[in-house]
CSV table of C-alpha atoms in Angstrom, one decimal:
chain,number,residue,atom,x,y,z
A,25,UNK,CA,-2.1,295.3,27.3
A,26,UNK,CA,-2.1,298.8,26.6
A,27,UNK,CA,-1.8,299.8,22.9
A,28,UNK,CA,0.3,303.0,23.7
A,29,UNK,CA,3.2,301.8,26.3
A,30,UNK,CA,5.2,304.4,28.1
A,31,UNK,CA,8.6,304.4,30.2
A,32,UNK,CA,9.6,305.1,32.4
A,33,UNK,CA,6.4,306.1,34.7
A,34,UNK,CA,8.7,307.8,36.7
A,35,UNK,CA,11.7,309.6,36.4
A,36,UNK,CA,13.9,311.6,38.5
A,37,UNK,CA,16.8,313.8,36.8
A,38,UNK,CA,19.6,315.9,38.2
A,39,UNK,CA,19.5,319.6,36.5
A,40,UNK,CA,21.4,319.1,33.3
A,41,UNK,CA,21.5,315.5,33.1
A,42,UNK,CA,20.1,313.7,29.5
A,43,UNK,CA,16.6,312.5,29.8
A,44,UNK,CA,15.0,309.9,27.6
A,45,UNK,CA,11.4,308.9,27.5
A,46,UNK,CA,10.3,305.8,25.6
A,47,UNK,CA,7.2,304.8,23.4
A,48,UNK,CA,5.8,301.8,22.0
A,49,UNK,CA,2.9,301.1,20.3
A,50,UNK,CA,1.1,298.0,19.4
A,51,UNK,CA,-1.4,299.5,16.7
A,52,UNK,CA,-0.8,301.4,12.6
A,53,UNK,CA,-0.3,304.5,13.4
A,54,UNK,CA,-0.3,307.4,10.9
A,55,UNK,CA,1.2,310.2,13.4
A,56,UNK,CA,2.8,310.0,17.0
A,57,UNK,CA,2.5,313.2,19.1
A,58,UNK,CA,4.4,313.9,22.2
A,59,UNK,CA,2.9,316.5,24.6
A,60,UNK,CA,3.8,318.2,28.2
A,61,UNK,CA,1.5,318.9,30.9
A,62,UNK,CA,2.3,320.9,33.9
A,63,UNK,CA,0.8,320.2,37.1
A,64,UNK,CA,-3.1,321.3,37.0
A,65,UNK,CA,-2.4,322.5,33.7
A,66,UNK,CA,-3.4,322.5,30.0
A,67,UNK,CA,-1.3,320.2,27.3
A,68,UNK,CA,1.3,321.7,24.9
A,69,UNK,CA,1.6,319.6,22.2
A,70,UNK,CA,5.8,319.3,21.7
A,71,UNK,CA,6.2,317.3,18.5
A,72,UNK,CA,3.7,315.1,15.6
A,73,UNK,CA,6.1,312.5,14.1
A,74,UNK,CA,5.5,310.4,11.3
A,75,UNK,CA,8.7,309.4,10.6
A,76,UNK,CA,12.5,310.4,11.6
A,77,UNK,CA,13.4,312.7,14.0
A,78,UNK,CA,12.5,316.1,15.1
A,79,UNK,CA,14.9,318.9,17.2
A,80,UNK,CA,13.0,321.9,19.1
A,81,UNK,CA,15.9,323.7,21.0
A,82,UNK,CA,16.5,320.9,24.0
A,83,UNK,CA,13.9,318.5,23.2
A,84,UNK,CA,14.8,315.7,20.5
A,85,UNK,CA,12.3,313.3,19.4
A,86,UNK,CA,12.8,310.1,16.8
A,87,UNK,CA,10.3,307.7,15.9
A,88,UNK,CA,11.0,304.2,14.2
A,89,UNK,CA,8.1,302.6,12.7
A,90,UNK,CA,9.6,299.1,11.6
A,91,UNK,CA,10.1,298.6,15.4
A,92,UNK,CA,6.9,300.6,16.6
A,93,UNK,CA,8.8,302.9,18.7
A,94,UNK,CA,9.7,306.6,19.6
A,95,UNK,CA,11.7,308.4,22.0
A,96,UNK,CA,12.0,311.8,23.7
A,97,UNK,CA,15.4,313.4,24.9
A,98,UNK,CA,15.9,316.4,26.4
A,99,UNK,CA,19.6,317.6,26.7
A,100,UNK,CA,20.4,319.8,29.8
A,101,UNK,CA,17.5,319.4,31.4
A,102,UNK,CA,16.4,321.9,34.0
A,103,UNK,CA,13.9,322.3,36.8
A,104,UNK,CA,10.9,323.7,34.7
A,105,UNK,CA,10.9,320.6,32.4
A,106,UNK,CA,9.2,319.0,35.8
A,107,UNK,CA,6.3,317.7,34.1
A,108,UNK,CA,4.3,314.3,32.5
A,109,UNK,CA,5.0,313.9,29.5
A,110,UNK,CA,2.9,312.3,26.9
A,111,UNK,CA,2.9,309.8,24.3
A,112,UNK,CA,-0.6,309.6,21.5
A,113,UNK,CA,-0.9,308.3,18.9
A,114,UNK,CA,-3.2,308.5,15.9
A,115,UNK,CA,-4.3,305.5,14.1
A,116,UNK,CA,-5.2,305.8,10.4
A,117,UNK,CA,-7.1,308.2,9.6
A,118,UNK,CA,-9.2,308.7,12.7
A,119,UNK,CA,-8.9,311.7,14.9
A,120,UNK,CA,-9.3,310.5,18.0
A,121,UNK,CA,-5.9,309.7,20.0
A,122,UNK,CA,-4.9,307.1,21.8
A,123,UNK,CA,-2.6,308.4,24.8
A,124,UNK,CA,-0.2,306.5,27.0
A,125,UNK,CA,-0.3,306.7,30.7
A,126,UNK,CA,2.4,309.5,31.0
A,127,UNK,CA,6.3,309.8,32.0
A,128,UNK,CA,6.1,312.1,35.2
A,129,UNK,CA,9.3,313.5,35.2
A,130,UNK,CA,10.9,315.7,37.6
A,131,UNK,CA,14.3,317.4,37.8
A,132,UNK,CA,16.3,318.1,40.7
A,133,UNK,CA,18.0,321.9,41.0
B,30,UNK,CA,-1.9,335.3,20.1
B,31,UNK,CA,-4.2,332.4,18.2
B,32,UNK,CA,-5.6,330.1,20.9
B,33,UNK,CA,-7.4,327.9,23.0
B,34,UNK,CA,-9.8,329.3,25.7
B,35,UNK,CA,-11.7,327.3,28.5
B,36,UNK,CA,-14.3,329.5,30.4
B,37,UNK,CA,-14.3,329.1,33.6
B,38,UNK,CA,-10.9,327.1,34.4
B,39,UNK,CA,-12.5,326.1,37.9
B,40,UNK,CA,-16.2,325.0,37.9
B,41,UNK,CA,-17.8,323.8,41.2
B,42,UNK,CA,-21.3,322.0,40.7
B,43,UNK,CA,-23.7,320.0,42.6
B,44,UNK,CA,-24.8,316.6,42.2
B,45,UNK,CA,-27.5,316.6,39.1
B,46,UNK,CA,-27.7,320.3,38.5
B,47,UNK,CA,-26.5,320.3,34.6
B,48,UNK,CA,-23.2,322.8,33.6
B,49,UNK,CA,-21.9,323.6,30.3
B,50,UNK,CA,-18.0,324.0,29.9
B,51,UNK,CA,-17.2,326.6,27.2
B,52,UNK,CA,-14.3,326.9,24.5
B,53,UNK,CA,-13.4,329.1,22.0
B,54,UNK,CA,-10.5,329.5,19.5
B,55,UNK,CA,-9.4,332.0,17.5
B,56,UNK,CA,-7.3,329.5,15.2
B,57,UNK,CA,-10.3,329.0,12.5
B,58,UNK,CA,-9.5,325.3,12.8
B,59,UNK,CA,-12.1,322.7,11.7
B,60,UNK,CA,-11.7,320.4,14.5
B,61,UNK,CA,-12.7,320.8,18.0
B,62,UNK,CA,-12.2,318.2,20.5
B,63,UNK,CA,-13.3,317.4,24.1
B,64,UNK,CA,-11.2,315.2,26.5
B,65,UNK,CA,-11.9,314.0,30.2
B,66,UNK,CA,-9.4,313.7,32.1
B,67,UNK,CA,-9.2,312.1,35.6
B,68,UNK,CA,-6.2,311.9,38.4
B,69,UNK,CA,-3.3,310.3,36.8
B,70,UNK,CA,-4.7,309.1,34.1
B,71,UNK,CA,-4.4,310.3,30.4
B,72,UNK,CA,-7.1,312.1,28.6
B,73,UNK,CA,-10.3,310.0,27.3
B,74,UNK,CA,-11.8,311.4,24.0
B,75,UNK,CA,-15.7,312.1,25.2
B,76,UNK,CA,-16.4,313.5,21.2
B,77,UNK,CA,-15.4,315.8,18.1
B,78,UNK,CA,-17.0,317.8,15.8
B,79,UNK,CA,-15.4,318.7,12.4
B,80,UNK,CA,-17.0,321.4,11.5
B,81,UNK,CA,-20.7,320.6,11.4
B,82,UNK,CA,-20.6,317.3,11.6
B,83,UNK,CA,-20.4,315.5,15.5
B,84,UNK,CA,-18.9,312.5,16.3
B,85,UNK,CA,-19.2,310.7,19.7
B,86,UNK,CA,-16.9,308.4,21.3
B,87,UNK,CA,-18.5,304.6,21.4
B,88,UNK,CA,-18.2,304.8,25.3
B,89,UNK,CA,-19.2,308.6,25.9
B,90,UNK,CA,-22.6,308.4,28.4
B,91,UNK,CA,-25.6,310.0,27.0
B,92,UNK,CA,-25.2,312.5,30.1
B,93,UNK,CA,-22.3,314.4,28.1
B,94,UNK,CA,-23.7,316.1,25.2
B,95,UNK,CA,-21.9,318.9,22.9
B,96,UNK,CA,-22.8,322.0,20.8
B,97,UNK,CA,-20.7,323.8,18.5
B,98,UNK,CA,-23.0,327.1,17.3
B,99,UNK,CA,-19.9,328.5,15.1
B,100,UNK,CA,-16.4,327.9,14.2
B,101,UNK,CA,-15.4,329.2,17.6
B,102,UNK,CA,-17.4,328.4,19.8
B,103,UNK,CA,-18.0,324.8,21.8
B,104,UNK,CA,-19.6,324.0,24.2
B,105,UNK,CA,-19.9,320.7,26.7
B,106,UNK,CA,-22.8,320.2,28.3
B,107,UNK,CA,-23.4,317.6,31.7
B,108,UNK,CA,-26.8,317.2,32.4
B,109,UNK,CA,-26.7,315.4,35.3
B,110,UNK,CA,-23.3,315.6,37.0
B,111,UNK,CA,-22.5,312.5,38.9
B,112,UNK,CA,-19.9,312.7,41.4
B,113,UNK,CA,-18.0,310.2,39.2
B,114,UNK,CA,-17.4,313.5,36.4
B,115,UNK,CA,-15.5,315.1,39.0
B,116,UNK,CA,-12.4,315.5,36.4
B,117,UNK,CA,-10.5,318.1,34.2
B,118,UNK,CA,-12.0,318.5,30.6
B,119,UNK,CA,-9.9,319.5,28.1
B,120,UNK,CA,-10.9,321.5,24.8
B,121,UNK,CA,-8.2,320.9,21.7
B,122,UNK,CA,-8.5,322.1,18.3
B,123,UNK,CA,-6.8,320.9,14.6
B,124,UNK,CA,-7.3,321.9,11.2
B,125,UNK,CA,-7.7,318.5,10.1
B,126,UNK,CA,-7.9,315.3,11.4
B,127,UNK,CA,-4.2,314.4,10.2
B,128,UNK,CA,-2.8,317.2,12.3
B,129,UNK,CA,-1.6,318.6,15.6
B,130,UNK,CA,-3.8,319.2,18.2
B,131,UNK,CA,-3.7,322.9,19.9
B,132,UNK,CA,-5.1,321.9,23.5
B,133,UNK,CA,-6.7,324.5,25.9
B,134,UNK,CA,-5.7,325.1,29.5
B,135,UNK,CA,-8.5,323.1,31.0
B,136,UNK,CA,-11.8,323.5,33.0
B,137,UNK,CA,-11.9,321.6,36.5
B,138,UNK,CA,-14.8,320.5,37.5
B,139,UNK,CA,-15.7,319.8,41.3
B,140,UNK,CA,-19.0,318.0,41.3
B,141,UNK,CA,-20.2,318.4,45.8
């Protein structure tokens, strides 16, 4: 079993409709990231939770460490949030991250 | 703008001739990271340096090696490409190891 779980895999929206993207994780972690990447593209990092919730304009993300879980929302979503989105996670104090497999999202005009 | 630069973004090498992936970043963070990345799957940390100081990934083949001459500047080197490296590499940097990661657009690598 993975130690960073992710779902959906994938996910097909209607323009405007409210997305969520789950996260579990198996391991302590002492941060969760959340990061996009664009088709042949870099990654923007879009949140580092280590507790609560955090608000970016659209984009929501909570994290609930008792149950080992986080979630992304995007309200209104829109045709350029096509991407994968991804769940990491850092355990302790280690730098390296462990990443899930990736929500590809796409959203229908 | 503070970033994270790949040079080139499209590399195309043959099989065993060694390359070197460049990144630079004009954040002054400590940490520089590179990731492989392969079709549809999710980024696999090959090593780090902070500052100075290099630390490799248990699983990282000897054929990937890394050298940071300065705060900006990294380098990944592959000195004998196997068609198996065929992938994107990914350069990210932090200030610490407790913090976000800035990633880089990505250099990928065609290995013929």
């Amino acid at each position: 079993k993975n130690e960073v779980e992710q779902s959906p895999q994938n996910l097909t929206a209607q323009e405007g409709e409210f997305i969520t993207i789950n996260c579990s994780y198996s391991v302590g972690i002492s941060a969760l990231h959340w990061l996009q990447q664009h088709p042949g593209g870099g990654i923007v990092s879009l949140f580092m939770l280590s507790s609560g919730k955090k608000k970016h304009g659209r984009l929501i993300a909570t994290i609930n460490i008792q149950e080992k879980h986080s979630s992304l929302h995007i309200t209104a979503s829109h045709p350029r949030d096509s991407a994968v989105y991804i769940c990491a996670v850092r355990r302790g104090s280690q730098g390296n991250l462990i990443f899930g497999k990736g929500t590809k999202l796409s959203v229908k005009p | 703008d503070a970033m994270v630069i790949q040079n080139p973004r499209y590399q195309v090498t043959q099989f065993g001739k060694p390359v070197t992936l460049s990144c630079s970043q004009t954040l002054n963070h400590n940490v520089m990271y590179w990731y492989q990345q392969k079709s549809s799957q999710a980024p696999k940390l090959l090593f780090h340096y902070y500052d100075k100081d290099f630390n490799n990934e248990a699983d990282t083949p000897d054929n990937f090696q890394s050298r940071r001459p300065n705060t900006s500047f990294c380098f990944l080197d592959i000195r004998s490409p196997g068609l198996g490296d065929a992938a994107m590499y990914l350069c990210a940097t932090s200030r610490g190891l407790d913090y976000e990661q800035y990633f880089g657009p990505g250099t990928r690598l065609t290995v013929t």
